[in-house]
Each structure stands twice: as structure tokens, then as C-alpha cells.
PDB file of C-alpha atoms in Angstrom:
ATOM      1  CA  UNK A   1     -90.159 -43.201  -4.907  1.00 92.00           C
ATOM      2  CA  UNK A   2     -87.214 -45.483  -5.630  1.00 98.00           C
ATOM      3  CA  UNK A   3     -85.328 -46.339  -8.738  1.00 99.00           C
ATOM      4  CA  UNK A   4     -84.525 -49.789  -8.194  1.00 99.00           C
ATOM      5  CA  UNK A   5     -82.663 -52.202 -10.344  1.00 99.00           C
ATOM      6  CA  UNK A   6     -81.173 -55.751 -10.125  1.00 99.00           C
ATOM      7  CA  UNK A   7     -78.063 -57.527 -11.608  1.00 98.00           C
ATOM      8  CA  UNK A   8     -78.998 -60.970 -12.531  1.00 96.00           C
ATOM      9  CA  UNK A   9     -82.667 -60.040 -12.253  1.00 97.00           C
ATOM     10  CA  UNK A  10     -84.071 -63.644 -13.775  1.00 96.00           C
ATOM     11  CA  UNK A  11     -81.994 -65.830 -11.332  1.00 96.00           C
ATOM     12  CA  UNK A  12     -83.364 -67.298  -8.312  1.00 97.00           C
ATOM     13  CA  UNK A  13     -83.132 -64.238  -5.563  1.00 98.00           C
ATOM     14  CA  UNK A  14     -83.233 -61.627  -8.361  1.00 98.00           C
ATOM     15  CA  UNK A  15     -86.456 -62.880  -9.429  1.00 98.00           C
ATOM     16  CA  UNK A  16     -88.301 -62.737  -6.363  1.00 98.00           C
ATOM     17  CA  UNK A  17     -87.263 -59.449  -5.515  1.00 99.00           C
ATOM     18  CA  UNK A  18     -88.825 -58.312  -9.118  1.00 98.00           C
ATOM     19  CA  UNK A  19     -91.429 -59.767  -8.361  1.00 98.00           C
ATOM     20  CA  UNK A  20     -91.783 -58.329  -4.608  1.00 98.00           C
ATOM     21  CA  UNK A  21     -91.043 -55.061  -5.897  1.00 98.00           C
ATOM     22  CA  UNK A  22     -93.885 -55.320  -8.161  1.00 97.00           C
ATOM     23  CA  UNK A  23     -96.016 -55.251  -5.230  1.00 97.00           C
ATOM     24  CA  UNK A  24     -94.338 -52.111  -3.873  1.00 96.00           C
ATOM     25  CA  UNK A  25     -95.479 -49.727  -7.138  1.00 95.00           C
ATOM     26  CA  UNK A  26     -96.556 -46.681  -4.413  1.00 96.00           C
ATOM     27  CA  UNK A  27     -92.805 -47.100  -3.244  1.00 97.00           C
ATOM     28  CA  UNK A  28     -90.299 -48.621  -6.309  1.00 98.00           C
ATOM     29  CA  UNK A  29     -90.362 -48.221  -9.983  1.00 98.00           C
ATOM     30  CA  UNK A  30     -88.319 -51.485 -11.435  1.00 99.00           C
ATOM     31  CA  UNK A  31     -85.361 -50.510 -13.933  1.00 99.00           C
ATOM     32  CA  UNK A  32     -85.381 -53.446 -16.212  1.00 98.00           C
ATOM     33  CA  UNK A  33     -81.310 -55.269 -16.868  1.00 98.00           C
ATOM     34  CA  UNK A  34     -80.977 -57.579 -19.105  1.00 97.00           C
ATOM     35  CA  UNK A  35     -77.635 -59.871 -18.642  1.00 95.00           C
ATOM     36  CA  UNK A  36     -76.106 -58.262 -21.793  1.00 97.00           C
ATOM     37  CA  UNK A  37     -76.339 -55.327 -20.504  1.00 98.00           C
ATOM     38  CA  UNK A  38     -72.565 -56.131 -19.253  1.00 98.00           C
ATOM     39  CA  UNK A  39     -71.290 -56.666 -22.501  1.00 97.00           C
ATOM     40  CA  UNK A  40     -72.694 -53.145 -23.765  1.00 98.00           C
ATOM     41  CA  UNK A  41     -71.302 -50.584 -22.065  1.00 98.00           C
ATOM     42  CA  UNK A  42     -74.199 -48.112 -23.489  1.00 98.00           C
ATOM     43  CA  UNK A  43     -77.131 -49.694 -22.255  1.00 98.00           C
ATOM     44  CA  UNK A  44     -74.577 -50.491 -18.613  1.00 99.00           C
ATOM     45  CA  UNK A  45     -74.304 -47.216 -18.433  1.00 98.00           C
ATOM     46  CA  UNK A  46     -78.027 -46.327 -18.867  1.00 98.00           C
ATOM     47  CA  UNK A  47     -79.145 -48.333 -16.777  1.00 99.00           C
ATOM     48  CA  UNK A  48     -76.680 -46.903 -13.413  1.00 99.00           C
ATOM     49  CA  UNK A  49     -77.766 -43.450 -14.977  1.00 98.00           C
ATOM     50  CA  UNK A  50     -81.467 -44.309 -13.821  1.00 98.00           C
ATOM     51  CA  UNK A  51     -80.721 -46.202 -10.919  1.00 99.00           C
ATOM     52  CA  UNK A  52     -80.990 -44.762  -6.892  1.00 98.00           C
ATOM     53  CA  UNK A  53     -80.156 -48.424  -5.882  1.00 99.00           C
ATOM     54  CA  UNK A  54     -78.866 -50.989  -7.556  1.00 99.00           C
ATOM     55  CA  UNK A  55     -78.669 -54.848  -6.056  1.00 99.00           C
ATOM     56  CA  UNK A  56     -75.648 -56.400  -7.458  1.00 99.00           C
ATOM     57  CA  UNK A  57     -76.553 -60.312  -7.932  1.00 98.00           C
ATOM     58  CA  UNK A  58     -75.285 -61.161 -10.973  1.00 98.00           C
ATOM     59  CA  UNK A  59     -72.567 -63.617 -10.863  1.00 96.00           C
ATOM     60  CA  UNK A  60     -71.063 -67.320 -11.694  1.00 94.00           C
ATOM     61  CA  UNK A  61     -71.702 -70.107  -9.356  1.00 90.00           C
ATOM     62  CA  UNK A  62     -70.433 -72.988 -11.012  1.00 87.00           C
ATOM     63  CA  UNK A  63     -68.292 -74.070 -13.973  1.00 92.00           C
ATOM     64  CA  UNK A  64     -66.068 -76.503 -14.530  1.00 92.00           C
ATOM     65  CA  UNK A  65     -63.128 -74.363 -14.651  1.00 96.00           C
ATOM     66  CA  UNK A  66     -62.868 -72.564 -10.432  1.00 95.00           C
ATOM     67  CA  UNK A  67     -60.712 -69.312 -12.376  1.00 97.00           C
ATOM     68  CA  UNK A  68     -63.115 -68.710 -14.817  1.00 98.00           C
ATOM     69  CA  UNK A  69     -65.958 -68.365 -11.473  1.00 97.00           C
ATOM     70  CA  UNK A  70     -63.379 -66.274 -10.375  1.00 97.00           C
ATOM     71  CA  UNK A  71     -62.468 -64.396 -13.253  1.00 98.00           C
ATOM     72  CA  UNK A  72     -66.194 -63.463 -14.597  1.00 98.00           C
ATOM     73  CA  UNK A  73     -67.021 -62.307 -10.955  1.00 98.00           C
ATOM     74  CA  UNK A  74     -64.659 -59.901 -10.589  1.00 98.00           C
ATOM     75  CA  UNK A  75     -65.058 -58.734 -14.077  1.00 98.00           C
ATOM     76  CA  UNK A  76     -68.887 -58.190 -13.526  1.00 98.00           C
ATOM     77  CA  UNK A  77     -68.309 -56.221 -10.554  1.00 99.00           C
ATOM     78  CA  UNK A  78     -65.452 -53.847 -11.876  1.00 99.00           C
ATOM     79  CA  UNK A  79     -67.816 -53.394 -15.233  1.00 99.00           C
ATOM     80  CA  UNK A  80     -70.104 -51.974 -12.948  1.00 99.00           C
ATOM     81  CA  UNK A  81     -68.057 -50.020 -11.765  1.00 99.00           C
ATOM     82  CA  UNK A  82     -66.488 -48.351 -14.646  1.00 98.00           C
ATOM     83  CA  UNK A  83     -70.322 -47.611 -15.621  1.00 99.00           C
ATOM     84  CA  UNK A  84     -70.935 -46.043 -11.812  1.00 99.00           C
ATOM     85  CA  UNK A  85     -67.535 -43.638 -12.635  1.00 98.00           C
ATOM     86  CA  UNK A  86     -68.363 -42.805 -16.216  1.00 98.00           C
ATOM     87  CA  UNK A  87     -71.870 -41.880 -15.389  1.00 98.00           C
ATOM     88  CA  UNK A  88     -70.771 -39.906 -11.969  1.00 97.00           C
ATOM     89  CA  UNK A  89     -73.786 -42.444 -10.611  1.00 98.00           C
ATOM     90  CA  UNK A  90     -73.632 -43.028  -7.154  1.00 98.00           C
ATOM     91  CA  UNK A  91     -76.545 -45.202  -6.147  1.00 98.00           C
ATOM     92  CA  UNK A  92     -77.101 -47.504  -2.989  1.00 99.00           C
ATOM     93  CA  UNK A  93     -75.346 -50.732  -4.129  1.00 99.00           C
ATOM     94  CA  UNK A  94     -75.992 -53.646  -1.996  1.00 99.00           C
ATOM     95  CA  UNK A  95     -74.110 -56.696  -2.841  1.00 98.00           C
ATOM     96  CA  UNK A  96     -74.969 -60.652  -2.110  1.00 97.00           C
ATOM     97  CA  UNK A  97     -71.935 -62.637  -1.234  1.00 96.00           C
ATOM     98  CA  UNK A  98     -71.903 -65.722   0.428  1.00 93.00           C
ATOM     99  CA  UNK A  99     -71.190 -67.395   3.619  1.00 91.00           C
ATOM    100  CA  UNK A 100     -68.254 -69.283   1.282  1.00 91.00           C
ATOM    101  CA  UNK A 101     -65.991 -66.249   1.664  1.00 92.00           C
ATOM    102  CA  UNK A 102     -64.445 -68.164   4.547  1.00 86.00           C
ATOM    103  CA  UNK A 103     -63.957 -71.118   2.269  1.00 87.00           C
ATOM    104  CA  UNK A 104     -61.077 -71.746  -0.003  1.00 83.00           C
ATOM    105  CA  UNK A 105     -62.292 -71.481  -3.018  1.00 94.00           C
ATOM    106  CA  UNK A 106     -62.482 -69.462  -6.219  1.00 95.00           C
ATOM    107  CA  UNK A 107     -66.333 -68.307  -5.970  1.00 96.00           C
ATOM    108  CA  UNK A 108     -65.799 -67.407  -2.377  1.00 95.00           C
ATOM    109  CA  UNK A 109     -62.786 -65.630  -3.044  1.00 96.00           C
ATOM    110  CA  UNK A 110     -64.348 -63.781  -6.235  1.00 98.00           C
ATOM    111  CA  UNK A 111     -67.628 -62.712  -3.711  1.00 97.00           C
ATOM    112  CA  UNK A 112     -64.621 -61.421  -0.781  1.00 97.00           C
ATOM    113  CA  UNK A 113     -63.097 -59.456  -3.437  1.00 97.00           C
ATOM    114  CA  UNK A 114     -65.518 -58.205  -5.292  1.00 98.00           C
ATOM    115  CA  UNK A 115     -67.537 -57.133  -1.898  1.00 98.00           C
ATOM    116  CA  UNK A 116     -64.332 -55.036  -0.802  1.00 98.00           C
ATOM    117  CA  UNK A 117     -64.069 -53.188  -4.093  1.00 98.00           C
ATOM    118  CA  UNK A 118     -67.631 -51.928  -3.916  1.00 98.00           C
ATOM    119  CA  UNK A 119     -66.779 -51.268  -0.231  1.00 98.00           C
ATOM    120  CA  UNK A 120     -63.574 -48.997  -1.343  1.00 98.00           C
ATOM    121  CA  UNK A 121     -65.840 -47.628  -4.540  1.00 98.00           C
ATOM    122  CA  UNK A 122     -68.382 -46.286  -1.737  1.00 98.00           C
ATOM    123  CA  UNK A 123     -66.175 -45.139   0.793  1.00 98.00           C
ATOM    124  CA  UNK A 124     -63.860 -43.017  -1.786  1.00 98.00           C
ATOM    125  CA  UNK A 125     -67.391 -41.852  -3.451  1.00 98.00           C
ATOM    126  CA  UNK A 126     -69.307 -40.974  -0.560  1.00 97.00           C
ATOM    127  CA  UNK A 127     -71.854 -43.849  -1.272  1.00 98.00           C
ATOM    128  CA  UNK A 128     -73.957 -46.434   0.577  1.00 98.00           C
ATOM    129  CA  UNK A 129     -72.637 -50.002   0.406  1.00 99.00           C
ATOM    130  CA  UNK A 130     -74.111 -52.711   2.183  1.00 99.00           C
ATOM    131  CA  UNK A 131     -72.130 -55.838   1.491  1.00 98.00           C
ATOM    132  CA  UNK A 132     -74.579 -58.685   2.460  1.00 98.00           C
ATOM    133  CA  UNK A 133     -73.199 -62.282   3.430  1.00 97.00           C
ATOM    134  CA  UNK A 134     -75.946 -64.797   2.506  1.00 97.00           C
ATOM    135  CA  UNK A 135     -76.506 -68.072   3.983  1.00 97.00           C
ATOM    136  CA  UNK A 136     -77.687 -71.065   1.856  1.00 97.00           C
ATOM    137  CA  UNK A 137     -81.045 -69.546   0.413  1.00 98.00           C
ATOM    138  CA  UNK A 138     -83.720 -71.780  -0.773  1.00 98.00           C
ATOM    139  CA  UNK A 139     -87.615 -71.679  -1.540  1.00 98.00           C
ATOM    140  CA  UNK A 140     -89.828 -72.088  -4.451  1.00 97.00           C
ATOM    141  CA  UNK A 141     -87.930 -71.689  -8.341  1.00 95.00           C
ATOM    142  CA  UNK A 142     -84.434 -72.431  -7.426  1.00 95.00           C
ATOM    143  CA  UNK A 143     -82.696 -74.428  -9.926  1.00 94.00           C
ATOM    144  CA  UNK A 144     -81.501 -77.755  -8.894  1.00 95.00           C
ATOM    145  CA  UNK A 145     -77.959 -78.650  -9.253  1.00 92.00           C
ATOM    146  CA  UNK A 146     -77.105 -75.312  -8.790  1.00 91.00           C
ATOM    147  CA  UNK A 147     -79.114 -72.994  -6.221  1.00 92.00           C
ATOM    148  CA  UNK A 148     -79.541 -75.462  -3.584  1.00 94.00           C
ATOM    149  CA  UNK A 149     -79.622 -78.921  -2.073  1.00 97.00           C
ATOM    150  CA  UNK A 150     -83.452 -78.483  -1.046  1.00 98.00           C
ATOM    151  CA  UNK A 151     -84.173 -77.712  -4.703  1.00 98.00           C
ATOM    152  CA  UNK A 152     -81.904 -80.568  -5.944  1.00 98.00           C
ATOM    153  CA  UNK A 153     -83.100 -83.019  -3.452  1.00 98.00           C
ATOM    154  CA  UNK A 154     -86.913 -81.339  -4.339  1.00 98.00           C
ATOM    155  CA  UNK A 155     -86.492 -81.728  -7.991  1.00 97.00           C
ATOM    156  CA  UNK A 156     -85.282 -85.292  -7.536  1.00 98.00           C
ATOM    157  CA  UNK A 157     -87.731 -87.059  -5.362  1.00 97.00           C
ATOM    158  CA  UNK A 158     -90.641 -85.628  -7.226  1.00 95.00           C
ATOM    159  CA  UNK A 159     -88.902 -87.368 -10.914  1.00 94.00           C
ATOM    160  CA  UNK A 160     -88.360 -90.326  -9.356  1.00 90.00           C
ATOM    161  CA  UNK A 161     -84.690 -89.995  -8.773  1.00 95.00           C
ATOM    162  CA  UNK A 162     -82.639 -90.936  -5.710  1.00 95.00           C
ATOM    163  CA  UNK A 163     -80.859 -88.067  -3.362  1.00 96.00           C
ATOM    164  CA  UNK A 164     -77.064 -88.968  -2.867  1.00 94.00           C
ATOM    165  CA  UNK A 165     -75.624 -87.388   0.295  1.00 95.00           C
ATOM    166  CA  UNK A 166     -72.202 -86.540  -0.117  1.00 92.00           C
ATOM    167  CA  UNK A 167     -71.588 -84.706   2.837  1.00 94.00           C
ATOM    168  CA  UNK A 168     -73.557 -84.824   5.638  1.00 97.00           C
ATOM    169  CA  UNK A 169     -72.803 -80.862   6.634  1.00 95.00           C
ATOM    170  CA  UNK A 170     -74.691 -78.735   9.137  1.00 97.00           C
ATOM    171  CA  UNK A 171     -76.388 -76.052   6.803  1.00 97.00           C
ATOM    172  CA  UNK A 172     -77.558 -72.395   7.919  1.00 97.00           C
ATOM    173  CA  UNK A 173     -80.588 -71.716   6.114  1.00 98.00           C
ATOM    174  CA  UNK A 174     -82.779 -68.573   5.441  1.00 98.00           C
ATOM    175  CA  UNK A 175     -85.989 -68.523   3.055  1.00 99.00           C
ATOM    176  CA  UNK A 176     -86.022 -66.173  -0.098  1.00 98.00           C
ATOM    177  CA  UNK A 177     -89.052 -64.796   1.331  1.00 98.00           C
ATOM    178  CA  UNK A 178     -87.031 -64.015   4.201  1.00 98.00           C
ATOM    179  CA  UNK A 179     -84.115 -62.692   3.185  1.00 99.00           C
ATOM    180  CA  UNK A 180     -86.269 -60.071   0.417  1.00 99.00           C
ATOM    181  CA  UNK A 181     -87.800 -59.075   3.198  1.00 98.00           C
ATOM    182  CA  UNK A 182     -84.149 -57.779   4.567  1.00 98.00           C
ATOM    183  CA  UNK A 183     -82.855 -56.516   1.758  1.00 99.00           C
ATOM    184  CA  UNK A 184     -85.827 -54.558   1.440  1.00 99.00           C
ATOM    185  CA  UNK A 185     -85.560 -53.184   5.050  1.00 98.00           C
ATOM    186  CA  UNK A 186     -81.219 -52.487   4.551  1.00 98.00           C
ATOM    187  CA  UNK A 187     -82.775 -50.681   1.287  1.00 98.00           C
ATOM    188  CA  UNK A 188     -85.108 -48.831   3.459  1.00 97.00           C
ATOM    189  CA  UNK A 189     -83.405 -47.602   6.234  1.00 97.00           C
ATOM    190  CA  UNK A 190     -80.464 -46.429   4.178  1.00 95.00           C
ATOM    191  CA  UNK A 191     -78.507 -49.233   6.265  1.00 96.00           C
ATOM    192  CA  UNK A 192     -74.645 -49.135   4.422  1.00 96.00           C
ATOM    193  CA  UNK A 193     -72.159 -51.771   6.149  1.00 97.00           C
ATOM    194  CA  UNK A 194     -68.818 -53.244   4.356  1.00 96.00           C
ATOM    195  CA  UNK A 195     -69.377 -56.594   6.173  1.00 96.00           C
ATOM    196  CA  UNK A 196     -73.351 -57.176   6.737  1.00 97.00           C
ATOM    197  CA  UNK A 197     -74.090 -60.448   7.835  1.00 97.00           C
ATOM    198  CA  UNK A 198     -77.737 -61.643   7.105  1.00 98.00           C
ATOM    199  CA  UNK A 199     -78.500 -63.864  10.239  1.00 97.00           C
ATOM    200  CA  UNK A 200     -79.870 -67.667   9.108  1.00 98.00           C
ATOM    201  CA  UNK A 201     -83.636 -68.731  10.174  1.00 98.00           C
ATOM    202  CA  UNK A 202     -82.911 -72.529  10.699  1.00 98.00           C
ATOM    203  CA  UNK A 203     -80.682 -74.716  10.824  1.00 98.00           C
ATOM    204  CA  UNK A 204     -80.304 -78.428   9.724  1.00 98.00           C
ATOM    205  CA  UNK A 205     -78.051 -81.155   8.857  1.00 98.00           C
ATOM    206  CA  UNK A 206     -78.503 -82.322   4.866  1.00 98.00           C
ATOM    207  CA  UNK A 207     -80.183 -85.451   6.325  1.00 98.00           C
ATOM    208  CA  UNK A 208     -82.641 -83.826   8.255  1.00 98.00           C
ATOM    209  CA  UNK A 209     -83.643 -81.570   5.275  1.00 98.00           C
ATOM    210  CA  UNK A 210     -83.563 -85.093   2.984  1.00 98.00           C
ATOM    211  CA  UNK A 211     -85.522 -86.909   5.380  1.00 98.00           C
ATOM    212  CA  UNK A 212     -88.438 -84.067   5.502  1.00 98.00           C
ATOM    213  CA  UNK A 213     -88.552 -83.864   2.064  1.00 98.00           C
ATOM    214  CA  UNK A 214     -89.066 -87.535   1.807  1.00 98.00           C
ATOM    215  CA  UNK A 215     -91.925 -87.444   4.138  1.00 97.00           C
ATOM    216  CA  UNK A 216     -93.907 -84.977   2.103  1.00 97.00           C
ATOM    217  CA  UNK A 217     -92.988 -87.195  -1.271  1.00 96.00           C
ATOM    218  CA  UNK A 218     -94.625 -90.379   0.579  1.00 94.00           C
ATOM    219  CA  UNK A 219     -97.585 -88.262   2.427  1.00 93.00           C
ATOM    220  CA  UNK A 220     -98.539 -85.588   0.133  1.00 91.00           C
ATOM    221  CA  UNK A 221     -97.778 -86.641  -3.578  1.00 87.00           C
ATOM    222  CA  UNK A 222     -97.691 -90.292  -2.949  1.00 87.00           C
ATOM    223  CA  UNK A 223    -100.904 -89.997  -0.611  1.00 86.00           C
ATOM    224  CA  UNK A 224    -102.968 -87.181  -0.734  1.00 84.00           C
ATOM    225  CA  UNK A 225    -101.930 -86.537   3.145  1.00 87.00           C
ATOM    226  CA  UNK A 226    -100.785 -82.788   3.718  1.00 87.00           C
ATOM    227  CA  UNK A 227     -98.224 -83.815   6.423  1.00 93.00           C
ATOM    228  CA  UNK A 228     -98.105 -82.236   9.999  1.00 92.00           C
ATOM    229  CA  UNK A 229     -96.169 -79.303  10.119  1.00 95.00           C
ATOM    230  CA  UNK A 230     -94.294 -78.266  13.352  1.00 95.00           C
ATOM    231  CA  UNK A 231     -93.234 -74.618  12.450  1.00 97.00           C
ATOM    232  CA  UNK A 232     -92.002 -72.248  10.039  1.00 98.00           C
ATOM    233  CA  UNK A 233     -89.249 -73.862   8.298  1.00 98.00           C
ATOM    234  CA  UNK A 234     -90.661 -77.044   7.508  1.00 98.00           C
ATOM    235  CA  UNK A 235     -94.088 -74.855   6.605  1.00 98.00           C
ATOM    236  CA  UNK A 236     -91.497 -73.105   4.186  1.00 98.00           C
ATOM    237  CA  UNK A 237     -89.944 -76.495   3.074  1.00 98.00           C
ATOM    238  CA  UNK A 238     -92.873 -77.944   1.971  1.00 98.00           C
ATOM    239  CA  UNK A 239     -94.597 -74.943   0.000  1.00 97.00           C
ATOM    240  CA  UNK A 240     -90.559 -74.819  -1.867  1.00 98.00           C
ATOM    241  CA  UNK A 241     -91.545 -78.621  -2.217  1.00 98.00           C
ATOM    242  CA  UNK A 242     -94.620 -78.170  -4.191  1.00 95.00           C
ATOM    243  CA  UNK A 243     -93.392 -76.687  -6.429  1.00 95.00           C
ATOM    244  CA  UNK A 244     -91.279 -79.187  -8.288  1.00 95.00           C
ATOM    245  CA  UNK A 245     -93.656 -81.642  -8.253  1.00 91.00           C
ATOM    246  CA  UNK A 246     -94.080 -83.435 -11.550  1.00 77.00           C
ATOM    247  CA  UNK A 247     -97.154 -81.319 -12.556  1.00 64.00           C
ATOM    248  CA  UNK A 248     -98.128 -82.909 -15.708  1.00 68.00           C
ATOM    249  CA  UNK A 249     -97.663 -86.411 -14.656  1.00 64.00           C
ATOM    250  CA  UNK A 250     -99.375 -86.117 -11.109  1.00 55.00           C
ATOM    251  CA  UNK A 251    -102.480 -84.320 -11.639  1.00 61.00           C
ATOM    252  CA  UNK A 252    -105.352 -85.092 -12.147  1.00 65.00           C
ATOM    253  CA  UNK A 253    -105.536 -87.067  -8.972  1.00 61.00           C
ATOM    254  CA  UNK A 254    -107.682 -90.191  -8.848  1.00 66.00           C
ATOM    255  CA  UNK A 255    -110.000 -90.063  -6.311  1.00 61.00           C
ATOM    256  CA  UNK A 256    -111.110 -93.095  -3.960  1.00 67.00           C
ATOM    257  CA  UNK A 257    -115.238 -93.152  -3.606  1.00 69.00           C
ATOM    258  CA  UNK A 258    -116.427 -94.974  -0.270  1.00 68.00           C
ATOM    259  CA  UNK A 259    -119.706 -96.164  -0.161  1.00 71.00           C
ATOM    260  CA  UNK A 260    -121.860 -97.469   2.922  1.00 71.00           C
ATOM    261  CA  UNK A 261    -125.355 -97.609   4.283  1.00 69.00           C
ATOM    262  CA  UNK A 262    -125.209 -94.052   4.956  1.00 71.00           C
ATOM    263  CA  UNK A 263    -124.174 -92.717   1.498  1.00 61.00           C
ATOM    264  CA  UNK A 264    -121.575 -92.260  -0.770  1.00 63.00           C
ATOM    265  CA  UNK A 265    -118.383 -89.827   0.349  1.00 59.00           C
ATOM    266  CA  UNK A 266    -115.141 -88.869  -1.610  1.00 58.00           C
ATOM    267  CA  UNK A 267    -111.970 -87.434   0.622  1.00 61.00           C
ATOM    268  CA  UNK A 268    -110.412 -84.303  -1.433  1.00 58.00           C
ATOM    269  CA  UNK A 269    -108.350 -83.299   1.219  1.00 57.00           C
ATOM    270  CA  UNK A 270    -106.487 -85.162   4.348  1.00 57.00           C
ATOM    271  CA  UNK A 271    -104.657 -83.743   6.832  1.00 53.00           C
ATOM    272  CA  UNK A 272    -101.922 -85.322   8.898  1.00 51.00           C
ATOM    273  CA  UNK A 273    -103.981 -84.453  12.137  1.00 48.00           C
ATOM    274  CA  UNK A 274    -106.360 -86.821  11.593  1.00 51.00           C
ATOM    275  CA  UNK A 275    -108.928 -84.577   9.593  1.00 51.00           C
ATOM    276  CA  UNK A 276    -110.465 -84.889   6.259  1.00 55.00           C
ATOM    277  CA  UNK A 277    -112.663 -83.071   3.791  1.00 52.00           C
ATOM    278  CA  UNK A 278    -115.217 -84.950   1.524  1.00 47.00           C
TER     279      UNK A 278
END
């Protein structure tokens, strides 16, 4: 059995691995954090106590200010580690960074950083580190405007809002269900790794994604028409489309009744094959 708790549990990857690990009860036991947790170094230091891994997420993607993203990261990290010292705890940390280390910026510098001090904490404490570096992540919860461009461009086809491309970029892409999956098998097999690279599942320029996301607005909400689905990404895309559709103001759906010689039908469900249900 494994003591396993998250940093920045209620964010958008921290949430779904809660939530997976809720399904592992024969194999995890959750340690709940709380964000101000950080700010008391009591309950901090409770929580590392209880703790056989710990999955540092917590963090600052965006402010107006790039040195206070910067400054908060590396704060976070070296809180946690003054807890890990005081407490002589010396769990499995795994870490998310990002694929923006190799940017020049202040978040991507703050994830490089912080990364190689957990790296030196392990290696000077005889500890497993595995210091993942994320591609973009998106699927169903993320917040738009600030977790991805599927969830922004999600969020703003489905409130009748137009997606502005900015840059037209070639993104790497995996799907949180994905990448849980992988952090559960590093957490697994004990896997510890300074750099650890989690490989992307697709790939796709911001116009491509745009433009699929657009079809499912015009087949399935505008519709009724579950679109055609060629594989597992856009199969992914779609069920991370659903769910920022405009719940309240969509449903209930009206229905079109067709009447003939033969009877009276009503189609609940089309399919972009060519199929229906009635």
C-alpha cells in the first residue's frame, strides 16, 4: 500500500490523478493537501511525514508579473523541501515541468530550476526523483485561458465566442488520461530519472486542433450528428469537447418528429456514418 499525496491536488492534472487514485484503494491511500498547506509549515510538515510519494504539481502558470511565476515556483519547491529535511522524510517525489524549460522565459526557467533542486535533494538524500517534462496536456476540466488552447478554444466555441489564432505553432500533445497513466507506472516501477521526458501522443498545428473542434460545434451541438472519428486523438478531443458545452442552455434538445404512410419516427441519435437511432 502507498501513501500518496499531490501538490496542487484541485488543478487540472492533480485532480485527475485524485480521482484515478480513488480507483486504486487495494493499492493507494490519498493524503489530502490543501494549498495552504505551504503557508503552514505544521500541517507542510505533516503532510511529508505521511507521505511514501509525493507528486509535486503545485505551481504558477501565469501572472502578469514573469518574476513573481518565477519567484512563487521556486519558493514552493524549496518549502517543500525544508519540510522533507525537518521531517527526515524521504519520499518518491516526482515533479511535472514542462516542455518550456527550453524556452526563455520565467515559468520555464522556475520548472528547470526547481526540477534540479529536487534532483540534488534526492541524490544527496538517497531518494527517488523522477523529474517529468510534460508536453501540452489537455482533456476534460482544464481551465481555459490558462491550461490549454483545446480548453480555451473548447470553452469558446461552445459560448458563442470566436477562437483568435495568434500563433499558428506545431503543438506536442498528450491526454491527461494518458499521461496519469505514466505517472502511475514511473510511481510503480520505482522509475527515478533527473531528466524524464514523457513522450507526446499526437501532434498538431493550432489550426488543425481549431478546425476539429469546429467540426464537432457545427455536427454535434449545432446538429445532433456525433461526427466521424478517425482515431484516438480526435476520439479524445471530442469527449474533452463535451464537456464545455453550454449545459444549461443546450439541453433539452428539441427533437424533429417525421411522419409518413408508414408511421411516425423521431431520430435521438445520428452518427456521421450514415446511421441513426429512432
Amino acid at each position: 500500500m502507498l501513501n500518496i499525496g499531490i501538490t496542487g491536488q484541485t488543478g487540472f492534472i492533480g485532480t485527475h490523478l485524485y480521482n484515478f487514485f480513488g480507483l486504486k484503494k487495494a493499492e493507494v491511500v490519498r493524503i489530502p493537501f490543501e494549498d495552504n498547506y505551504f503557508e503552514d509549515v505544521t500541517k507542510l510538515k505533516d503532510f511529508v511525514r505521511q507521505c511514501d510519494v509525493i507528486i509535486h504539481l503545485a505551481a504558477l502558470n501565469r501572472h502578469n508579473d514573469p518574476q513573481t511565476i518565477y519567484d512563487t515556483n521556486i519558493l514552493l519547491v524549496k518549502k517543500l523541501l525544508r519540510a522533507l529535511d525537518s521531517t527526515g522524510s524521504k519520499p518518491h517525489i516526482l515533479f511535472s515541468s514542462s516542455t518550456q524549460e527550453e524556452r526563455d522565459n520565467m515559468f520555464g526557467k522556475s520548472k528547470k530550476e526547481g526540477r534540479e533542486l529536487l534532483a540534488r535533494w534526492a541524490q544527496e538524500n538517497n531518494a527517488k526523483f523522477t523529474g517529468m517534462i510534460v508536453p501540452n496536456v489537455f482533456g476534460p476540466f482544464g481551465n481555459p485561458y490558462y491550461n490549454s488552447v483545446v480548453a480555451t478554444f473548447s470553452h469558446q466555441l461552445t459560448h458563442n465566442e470566436e477562437p483568435k489564432v495568434e500563433i499558428d505553432a506545431q503543438l506536442k500533445l498528450i491526454y491527461i488520461g494518458e499521461l496519469v497513466e505514466l505517472i502511475w507506472k514511473a510511481i510503480r516501477d520505482g522509475y527515478s530519472a533527473e531528466e524524464h521526458r514523457i513522450p507526446h501522443t499526437s501532434e498538431r498545428k493550432v489550426t488543425e486542433i481549431l478546425d476539429l473542434i469546429r467540426l464537432f460545434k457545427t455536427e454535434y451541438s449545432d446538429k445532433g450528428v456525433f461526427p466521424l472519428l478517425n482515431n484516438k486523438f480526435e476520439i479524445n478531443l471530442f469527449n474533452t469537447f463535451r464537456c464545455y458545452m453550454d449545459i444549461e442552455n443546450h439541453y433539452p434538445v428539441k427533437l424533429k418528429k417525421n411522419t409518413d404512410d408508414r408511421g411516425t419516427f423521431v431520430e435521438t441519435i445520428k452518427s456521421g456514418l450514415g446511421g441513426q437511432v429512432s
